[in-house]
mmCIF file of C-alpha atoms and ligand atoms in Angstrom:
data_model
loop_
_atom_site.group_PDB
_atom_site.id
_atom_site.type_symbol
_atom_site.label_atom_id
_atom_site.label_comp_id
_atom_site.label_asym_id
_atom_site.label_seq_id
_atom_site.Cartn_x
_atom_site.Cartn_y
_atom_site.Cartn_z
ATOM 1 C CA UNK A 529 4.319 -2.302 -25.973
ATOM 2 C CA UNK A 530 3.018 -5.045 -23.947
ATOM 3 C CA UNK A 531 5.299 -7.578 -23.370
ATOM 4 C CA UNK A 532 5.103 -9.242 -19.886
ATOM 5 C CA UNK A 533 9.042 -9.264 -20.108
ATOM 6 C CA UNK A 534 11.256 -6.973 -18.677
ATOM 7 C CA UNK A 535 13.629 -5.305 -20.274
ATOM 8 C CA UNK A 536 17.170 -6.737 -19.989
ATOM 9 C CA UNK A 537 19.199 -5.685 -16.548
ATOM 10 C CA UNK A 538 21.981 -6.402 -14.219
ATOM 11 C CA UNK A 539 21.015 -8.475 -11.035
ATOM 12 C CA UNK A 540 23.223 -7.903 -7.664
ATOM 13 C CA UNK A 541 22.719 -9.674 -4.487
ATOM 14 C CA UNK A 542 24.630 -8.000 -1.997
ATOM 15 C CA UNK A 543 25.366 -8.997 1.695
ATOM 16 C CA UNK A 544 25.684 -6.298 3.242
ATOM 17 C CA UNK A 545 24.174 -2.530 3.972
ATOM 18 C CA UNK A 546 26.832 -1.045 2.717
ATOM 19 C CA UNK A 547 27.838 -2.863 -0.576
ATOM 20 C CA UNK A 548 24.058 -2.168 -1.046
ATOM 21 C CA UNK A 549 24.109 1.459 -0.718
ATOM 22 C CA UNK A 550 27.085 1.895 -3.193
ATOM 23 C CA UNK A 551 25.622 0.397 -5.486
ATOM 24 C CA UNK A 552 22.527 2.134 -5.140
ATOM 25 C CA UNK A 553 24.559 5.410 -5.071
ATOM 26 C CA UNK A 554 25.916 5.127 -8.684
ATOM 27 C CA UNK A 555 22.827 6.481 -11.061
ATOM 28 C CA UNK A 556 19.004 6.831 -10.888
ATOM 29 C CA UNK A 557 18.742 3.539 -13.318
ATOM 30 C CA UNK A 558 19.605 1.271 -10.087
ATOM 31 C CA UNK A 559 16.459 -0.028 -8.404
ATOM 32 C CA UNK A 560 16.417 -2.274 -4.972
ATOM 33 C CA UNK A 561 14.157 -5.385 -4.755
ATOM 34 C CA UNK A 562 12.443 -6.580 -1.950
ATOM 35 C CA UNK A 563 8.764 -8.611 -2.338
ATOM 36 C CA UNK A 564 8.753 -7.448 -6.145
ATOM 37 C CA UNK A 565 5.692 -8.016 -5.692
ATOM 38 C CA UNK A 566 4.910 -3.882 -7.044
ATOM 39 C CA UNK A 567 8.577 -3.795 -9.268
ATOM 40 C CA UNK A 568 8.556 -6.904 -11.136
ATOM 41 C CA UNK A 569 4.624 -5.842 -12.493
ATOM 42 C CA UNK A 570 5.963 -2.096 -13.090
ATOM 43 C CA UNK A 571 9.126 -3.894 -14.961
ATOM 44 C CA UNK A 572 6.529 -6.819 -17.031
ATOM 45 C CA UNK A 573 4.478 -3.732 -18.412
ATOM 46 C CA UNK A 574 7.519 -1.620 -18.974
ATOM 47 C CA UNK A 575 6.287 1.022 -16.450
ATOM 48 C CA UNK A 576 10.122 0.581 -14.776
ATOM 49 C CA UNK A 577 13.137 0.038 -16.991
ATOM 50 C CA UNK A 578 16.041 -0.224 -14.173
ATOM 51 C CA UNK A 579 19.344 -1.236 -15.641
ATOM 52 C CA UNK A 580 20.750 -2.511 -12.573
ATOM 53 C CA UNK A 581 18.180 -4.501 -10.017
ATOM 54 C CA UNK A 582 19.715 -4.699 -6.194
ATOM 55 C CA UNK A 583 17.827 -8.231 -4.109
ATOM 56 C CA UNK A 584 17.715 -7.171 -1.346
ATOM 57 C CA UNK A 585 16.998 -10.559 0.276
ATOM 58 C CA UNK A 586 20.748 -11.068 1.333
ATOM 59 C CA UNK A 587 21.524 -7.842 3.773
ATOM 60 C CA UNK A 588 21.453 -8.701 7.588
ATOM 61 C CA UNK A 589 19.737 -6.486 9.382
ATOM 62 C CA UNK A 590 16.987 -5.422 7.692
ATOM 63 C CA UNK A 591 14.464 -7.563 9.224
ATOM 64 C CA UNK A 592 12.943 -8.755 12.976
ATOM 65 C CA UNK A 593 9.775 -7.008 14.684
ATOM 66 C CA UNK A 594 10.764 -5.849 18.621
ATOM 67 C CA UNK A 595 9.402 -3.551 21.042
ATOM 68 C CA UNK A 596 11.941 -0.639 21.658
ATOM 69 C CA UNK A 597 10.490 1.535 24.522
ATOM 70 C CA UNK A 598 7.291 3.092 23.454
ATOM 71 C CA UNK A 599 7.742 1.994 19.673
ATOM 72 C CA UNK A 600 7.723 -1.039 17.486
ATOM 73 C CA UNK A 601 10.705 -1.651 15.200
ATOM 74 C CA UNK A 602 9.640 -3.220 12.348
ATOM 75 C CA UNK A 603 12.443 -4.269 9.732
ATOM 76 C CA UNK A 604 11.359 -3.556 6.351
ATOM 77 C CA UNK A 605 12.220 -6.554 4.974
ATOM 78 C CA UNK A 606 9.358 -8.057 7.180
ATOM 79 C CA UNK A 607 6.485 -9.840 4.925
ATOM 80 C CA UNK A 608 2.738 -8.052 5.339
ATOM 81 C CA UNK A 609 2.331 -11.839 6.435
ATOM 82 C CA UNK A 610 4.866 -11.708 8.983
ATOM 83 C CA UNK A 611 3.739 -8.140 10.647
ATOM 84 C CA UNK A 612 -0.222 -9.624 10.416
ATOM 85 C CA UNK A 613 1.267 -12.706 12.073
ATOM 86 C CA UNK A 614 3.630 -10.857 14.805
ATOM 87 C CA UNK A 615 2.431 -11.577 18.859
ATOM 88 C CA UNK A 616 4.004 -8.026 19.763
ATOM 89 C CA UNK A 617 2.094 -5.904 16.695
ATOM 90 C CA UNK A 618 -0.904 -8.163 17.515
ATOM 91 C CA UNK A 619 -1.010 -6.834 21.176
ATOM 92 C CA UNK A 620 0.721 -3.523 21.373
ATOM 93 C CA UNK A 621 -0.603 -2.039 17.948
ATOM 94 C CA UNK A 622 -3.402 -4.440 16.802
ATOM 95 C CA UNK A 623 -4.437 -1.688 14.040
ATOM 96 C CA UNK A 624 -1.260 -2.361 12.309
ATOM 97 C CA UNK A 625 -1.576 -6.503 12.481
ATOM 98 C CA UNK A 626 -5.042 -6.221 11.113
ATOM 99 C CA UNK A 627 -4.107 -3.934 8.085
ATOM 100 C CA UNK A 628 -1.107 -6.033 7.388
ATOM 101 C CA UNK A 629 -3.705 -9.062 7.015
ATOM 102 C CA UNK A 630 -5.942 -7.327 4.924
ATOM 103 C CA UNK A 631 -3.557 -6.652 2.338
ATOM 104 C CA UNK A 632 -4.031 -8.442 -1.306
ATOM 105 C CA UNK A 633 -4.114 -12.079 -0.843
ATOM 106 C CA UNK A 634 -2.111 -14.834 0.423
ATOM 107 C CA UNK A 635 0.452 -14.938 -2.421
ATOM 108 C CA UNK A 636 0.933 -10.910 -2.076
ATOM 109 C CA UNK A 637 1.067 -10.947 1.949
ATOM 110 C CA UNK A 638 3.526 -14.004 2.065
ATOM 111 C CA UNK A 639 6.070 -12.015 -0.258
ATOM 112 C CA UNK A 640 5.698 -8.378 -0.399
ATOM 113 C CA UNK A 641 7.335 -6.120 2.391
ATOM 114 C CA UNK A 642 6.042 -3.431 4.633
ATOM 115 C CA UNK A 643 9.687 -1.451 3.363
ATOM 116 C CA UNK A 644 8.565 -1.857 0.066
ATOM 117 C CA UNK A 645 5.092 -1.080 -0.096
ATOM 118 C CA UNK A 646 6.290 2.319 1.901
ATOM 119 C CA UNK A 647 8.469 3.246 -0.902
ATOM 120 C CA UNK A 648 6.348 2.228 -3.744
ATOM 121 C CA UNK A 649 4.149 4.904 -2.245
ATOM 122 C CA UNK A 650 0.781 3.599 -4.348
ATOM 123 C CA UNK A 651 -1.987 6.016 -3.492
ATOM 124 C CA UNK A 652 -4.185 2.424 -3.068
ATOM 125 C CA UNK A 653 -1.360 1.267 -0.381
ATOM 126 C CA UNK A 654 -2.887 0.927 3.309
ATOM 127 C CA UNK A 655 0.552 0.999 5.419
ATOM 128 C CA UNK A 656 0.970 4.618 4.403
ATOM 129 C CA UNK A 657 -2.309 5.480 5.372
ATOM 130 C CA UNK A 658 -1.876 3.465 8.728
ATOM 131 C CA UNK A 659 1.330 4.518 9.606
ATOM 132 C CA UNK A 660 0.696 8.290 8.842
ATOM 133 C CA UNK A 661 -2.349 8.142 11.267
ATOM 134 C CA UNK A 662 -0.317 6.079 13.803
ATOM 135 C CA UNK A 663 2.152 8.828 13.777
ATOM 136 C CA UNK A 664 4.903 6.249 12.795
ATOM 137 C CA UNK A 665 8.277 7.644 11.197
ATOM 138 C CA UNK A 666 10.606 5.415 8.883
ATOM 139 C CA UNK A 667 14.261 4.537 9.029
ATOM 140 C CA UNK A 668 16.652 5.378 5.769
ATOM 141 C CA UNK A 669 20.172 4.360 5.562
ATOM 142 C CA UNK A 670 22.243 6.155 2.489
ATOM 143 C CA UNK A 671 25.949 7.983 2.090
ATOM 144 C CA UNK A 672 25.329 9.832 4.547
ATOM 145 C CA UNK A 673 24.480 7.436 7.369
ATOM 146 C CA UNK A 674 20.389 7.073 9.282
ATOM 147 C CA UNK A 675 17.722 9.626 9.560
ATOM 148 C CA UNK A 676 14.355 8.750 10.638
ATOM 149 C CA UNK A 677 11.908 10.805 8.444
ATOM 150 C CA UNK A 678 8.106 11.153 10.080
ATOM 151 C CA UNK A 679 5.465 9.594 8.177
ATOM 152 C CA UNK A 680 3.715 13.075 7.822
ATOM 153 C CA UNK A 681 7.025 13.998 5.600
ATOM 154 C CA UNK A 682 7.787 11.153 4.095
ATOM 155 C CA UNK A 683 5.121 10.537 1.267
ATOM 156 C CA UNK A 684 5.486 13.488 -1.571
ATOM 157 C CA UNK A 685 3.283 12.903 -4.576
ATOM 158 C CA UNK A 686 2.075 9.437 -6.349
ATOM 159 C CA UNK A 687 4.318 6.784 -5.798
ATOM 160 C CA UNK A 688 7.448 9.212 -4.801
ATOM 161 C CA UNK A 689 8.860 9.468 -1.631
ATOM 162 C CA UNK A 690 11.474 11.679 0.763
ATOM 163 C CA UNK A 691 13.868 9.087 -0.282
ATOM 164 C CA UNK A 692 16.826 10.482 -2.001
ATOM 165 C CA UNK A 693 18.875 8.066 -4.713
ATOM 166 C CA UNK A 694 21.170 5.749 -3.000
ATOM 167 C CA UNK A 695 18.519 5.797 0.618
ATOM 168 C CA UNK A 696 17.195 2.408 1.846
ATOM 169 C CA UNK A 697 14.270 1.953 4.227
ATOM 170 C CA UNK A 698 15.806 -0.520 6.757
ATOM 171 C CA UNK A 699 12.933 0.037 9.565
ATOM 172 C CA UNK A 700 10.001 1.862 10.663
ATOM 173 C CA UNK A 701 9.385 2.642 13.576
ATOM 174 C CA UNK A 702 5.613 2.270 14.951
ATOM 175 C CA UNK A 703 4.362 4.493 18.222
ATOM 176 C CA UNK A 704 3.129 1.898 20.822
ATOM 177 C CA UNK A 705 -0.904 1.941 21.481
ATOM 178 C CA UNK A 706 -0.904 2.209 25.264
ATOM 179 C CA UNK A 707 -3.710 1.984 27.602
ATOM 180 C CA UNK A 708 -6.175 4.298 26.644
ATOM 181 C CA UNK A 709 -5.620 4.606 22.999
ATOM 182 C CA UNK A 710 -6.839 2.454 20.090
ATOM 183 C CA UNK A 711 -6.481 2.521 16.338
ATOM 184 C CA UNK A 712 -8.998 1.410 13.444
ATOM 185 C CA UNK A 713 -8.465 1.170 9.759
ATOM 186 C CA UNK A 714 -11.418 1.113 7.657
ATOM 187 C CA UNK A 715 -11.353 0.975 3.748
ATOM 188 C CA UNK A 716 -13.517 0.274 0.584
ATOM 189 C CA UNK A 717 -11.360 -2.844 -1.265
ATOM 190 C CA UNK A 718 -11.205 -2.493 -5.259
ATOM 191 C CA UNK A 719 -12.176 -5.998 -6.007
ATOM 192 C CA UNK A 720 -9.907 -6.971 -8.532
ATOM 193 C CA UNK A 721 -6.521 -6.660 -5.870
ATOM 194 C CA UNK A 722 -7.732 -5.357 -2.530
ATOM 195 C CA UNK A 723 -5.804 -2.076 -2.700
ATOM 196 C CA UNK A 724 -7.773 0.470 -1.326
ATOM 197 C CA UNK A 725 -10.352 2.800 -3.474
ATOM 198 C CA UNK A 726 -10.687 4.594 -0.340
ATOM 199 C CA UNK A 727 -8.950 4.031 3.300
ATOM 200 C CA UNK A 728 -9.388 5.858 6.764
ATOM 201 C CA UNK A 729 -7.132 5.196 9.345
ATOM 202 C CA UNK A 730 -7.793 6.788 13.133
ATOM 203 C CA UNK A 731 -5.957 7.055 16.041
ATOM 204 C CA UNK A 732 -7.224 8.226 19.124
ATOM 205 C CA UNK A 733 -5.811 8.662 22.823
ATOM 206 C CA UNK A 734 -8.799 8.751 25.822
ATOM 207 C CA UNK A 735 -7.627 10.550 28.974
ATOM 208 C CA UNK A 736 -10.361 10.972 31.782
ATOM 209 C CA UNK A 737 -13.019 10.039 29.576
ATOM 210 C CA UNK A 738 -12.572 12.311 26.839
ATOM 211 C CA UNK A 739 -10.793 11.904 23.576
ATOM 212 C CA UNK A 740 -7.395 14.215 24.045
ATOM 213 C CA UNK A 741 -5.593 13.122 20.808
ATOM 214 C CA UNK A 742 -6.572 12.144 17.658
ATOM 215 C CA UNK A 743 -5.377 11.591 14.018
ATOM 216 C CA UNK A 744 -6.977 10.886 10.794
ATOM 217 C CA UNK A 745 -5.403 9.720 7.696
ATOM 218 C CA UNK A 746 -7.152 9.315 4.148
ATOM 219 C CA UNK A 747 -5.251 6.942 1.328
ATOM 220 C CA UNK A 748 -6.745 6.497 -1.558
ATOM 221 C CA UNK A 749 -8.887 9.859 -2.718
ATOM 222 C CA UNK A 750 -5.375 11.693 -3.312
ATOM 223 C CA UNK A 751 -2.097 11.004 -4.422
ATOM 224 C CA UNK A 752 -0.746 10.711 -1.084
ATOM 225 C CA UNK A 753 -2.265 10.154 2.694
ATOM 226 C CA UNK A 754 -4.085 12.871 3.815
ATOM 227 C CA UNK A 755 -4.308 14.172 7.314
ATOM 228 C CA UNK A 756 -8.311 15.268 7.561
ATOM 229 C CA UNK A 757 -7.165 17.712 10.651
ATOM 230 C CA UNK A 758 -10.300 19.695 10.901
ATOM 231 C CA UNK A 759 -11.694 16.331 11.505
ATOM 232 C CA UNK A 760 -8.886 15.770 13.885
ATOM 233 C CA UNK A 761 -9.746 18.785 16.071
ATOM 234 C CA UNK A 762 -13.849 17.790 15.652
ATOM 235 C CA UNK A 763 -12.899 14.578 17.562
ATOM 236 C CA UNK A 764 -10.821 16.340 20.613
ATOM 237 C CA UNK A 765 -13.238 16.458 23.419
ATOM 238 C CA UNK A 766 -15.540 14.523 22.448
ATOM 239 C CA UNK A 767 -17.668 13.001 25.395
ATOM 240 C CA UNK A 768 -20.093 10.658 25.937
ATOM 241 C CA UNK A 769 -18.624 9.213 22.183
ATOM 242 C CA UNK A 770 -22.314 9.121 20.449
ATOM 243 C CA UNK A 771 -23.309 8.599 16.666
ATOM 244 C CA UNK A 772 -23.993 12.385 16.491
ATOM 245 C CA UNK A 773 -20.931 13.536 17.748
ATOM 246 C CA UNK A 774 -18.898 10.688 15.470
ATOM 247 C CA UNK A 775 -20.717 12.021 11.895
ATOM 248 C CA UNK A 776 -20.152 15.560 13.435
ATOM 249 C CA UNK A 777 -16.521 14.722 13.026
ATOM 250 C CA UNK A 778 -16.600 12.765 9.641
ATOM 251 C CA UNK A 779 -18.765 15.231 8.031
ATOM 252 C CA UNK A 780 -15.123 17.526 8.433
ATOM 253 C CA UNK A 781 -12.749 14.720 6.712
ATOM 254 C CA UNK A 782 -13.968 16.093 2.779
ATOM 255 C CA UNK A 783 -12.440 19.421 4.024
ATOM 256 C CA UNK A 784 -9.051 18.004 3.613
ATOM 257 C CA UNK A 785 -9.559 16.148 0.179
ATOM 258 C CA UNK A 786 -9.515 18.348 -3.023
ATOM 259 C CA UNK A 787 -8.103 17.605 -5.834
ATOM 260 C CA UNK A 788 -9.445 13.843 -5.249
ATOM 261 C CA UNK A 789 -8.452 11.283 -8.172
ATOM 262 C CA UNK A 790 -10.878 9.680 -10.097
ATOM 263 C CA UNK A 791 -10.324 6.768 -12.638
ATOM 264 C CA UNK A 792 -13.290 4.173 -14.618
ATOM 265 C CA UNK A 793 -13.548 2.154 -10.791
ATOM 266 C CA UNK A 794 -14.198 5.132 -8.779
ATOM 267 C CA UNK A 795 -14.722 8.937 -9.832
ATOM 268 C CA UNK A 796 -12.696 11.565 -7.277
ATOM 269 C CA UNK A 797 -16.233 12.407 -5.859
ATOM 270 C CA UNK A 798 -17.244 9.072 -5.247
ATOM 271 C CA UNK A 799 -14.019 8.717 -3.517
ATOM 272 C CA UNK A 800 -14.880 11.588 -0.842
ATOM 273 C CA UNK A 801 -18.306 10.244 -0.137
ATOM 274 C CA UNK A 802 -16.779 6.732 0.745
ATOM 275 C CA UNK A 803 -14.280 8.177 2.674
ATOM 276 C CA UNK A 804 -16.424 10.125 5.034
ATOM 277 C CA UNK A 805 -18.570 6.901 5.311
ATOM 278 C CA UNK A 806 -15.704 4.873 6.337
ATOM 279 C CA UNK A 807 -14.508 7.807 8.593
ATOM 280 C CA UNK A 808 -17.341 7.405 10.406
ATOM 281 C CA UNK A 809 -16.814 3.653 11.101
ATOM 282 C CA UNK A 810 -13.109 4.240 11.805
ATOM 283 C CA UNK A 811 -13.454 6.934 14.377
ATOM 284 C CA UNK A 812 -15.891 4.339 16.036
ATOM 285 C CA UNK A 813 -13.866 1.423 15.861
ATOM 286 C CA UNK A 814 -11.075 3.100 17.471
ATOM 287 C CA UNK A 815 -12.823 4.396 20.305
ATOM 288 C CA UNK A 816 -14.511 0.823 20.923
ATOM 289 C CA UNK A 817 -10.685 -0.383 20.370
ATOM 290 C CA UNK A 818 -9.615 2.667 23.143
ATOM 291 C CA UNK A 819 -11.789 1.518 25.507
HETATM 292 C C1 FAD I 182 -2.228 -8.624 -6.926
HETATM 293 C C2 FAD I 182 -1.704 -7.601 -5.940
HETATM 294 C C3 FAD I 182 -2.559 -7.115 -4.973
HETATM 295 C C4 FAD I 182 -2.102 -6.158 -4.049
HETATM 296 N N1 FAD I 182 -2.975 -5.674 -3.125
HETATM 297 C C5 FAD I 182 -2.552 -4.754 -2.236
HETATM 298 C C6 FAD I 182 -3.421 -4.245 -1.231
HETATM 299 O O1 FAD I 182 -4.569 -4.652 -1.081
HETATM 300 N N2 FAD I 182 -2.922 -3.288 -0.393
HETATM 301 C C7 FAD I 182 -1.627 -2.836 -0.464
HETATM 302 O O2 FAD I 182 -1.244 -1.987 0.321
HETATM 303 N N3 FAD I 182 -0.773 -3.324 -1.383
HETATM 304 C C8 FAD I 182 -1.197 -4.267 -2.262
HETATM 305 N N4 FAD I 182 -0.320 -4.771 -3.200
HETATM 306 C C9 FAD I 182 1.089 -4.279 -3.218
HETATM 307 C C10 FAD I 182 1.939 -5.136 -2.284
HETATM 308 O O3 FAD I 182 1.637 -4.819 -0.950
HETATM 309 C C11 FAD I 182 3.451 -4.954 -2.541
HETATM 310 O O4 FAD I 182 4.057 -5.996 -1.883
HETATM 311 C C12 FAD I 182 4.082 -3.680 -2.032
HETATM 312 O O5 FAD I 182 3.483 -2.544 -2.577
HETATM 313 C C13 FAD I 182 5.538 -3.590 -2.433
HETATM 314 O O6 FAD I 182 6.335 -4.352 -1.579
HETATM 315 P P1 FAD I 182 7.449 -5.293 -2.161
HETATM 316 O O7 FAD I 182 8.218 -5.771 -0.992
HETATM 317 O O8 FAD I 182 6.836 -6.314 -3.040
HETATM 318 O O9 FAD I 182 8.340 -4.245 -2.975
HETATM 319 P P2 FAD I 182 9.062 -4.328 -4.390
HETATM 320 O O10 FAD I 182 8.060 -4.630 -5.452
HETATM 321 O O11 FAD I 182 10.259 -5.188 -4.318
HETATM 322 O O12 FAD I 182 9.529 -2.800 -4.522
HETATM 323 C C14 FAD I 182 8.595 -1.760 -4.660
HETATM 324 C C15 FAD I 182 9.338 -0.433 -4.797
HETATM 325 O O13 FAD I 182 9.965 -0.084 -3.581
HETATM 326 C C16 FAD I 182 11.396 -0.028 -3.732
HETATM 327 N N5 FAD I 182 11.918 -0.648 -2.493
HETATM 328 C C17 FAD I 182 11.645 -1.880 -2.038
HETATM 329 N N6 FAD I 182 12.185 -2.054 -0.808
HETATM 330 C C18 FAD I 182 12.820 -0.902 -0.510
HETATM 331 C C19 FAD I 182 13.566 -0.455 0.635
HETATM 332 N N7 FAD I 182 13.759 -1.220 1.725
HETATM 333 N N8 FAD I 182 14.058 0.807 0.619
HETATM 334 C C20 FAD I 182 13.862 1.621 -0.464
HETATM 335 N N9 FAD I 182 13.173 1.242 -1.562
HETATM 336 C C21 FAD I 182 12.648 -0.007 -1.587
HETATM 337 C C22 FAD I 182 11.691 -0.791 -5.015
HETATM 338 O O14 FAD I 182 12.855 -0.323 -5.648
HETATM 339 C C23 FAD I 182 10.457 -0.468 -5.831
HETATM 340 O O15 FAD I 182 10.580 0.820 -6.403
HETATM 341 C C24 FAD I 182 -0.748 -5.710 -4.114
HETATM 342 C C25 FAD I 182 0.128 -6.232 -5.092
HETATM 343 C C26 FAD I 182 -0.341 -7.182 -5.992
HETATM 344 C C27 FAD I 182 0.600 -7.736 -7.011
#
């Protein structure tokens, strides 16, 4: 039944990590909050029935962008807004700034959370493509105390996750672009919300004028992001960087999509053709943005 009301549920606001986690801990009917801007739709149309709902909006900690060494520490609480707005994303991963601003619309960016949109795990999302590619991991907090799970792990099947019941994301950390590496996200917007029907994210180190490292992540064609690795090794080498040798690489990223999703905006196939167009323009884009 559509009802745009949620079912009935228990609101807690705790202030602290902890307090949060136990009460996350206690059954799978506890949800946390953070943007709401994906759990408060799921909740309208009854997609989500949580009994208990944990804001939290409260818990110290769980925010601030810095530069840690070679990484970025991004809090998850931070907005999409916040991360597109950031002077240390903007110059030491500009990929990630630029995805961050191309996300929904103002209302969407000013409220919803890079922690959130990690855990939501949408297939449309682009900070799980971008963070995959970027080789980022992301920081949990449960019972048991902090792992950091790598972005290649953490992302399981449509909107599920590595997270176990009771786990918060309170960071992720993002790898650094240094000199001689660049990043470039590329993807087809649905219309409607901006979520990606298709999204190619490429990262790429240059050493002596050739390309020595390079990842490729698809979001959007499958339930998760995909690492197109064939692709991957198509792009080690490569030298002068030409058009040739760029499609030579794309034409590999289908290899790593089967079982592509299809719905009435976009069939599966569709899907792989756009992302090996905007493969293409990503691999470029990054090694214009390598230098
Ligand atoms: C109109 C519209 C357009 C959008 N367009 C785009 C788009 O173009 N691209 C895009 O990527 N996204 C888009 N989104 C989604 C948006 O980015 C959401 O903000 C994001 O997916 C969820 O973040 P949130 O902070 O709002 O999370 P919430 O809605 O609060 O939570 C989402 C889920 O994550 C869980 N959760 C939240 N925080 C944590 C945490 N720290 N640890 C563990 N679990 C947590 C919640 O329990 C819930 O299950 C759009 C949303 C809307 C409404």
């Amino acid at each position: 039944m559509y009802t745009q009301r949620p079912a009935e549920f228990t609101y807690h606001r705790p202030t602290s990590l902890d307090e949060a986690i136990e009460l996350l801990s206690n059954d799978g009917e506890t949800r946390p909050l953070a943007g709401g801007h994906s759990l408060l739709p799921m909740m309208k149309l009854r997609l989500a029935e949580p009994q208990t709902i944990v804001d939290l909006g409260r818990i110290p900690g769980l925010d601030g962008i810095e530069q840690e060494g070679d990484a970025l520490r991004i809090g998850a609480l931070e907005t999409h807004a916040s991360v597109a707005a950031s002077e240390v994303v903007r110059s030491q991963c500009p990929v990630l700034a630029a995805t961050a601003e191309g996300i929904g619309d103002r209302q969407v960016r000013n409220r919803g959370t890079i922690g959130g949109s990690l855990a939501h795990a949408d297939p449309g999302a682009d900070y799980p493509t971008v963070v995959t590619a970027l080789g980022a991991s992301v920081v949990a907090h449960g019972q048991g105390g902090e792992r950091e799970i790598a972005a290649d792990d953490f992302f399981t099947g449509v909107f599920t996750t590595a997270l176990e019941q009771g786990e918060l994301i309170t960071a992720v950390r993002v790898p650094v672009l240094s000199d001689g590496a660049g990043g470039a996200y590329e993807k087809h917007r649905h219309p409607a919300s901006g979520y990606a029907v298709a999204g190619v994210a490429v990262a790429v180190k240059v050493e002596g004028g050739k390309s020595a490292e390079a990842r490729i992540a698809v979001g959007g064609v499958t339930g998760t992001p995909v690492r197109a690795t064939a692709a991957e090794q198509a792009m080690i080498g490569i030298a002068p960087v030409d058009e040739a040798s760029i499609a030579g690489a794309a034409e590999k990223v289908p290899e790593a999509l089967s079982g592509a999703i299809g719905d009435t905006y976009a069939s599966g196939e569709y899907r792989v053709h756009l992302a090996q167009v905007l493969a293409k323009r990503a691999i470029a884009a990054a090694f214009e943005a390598a230098g």
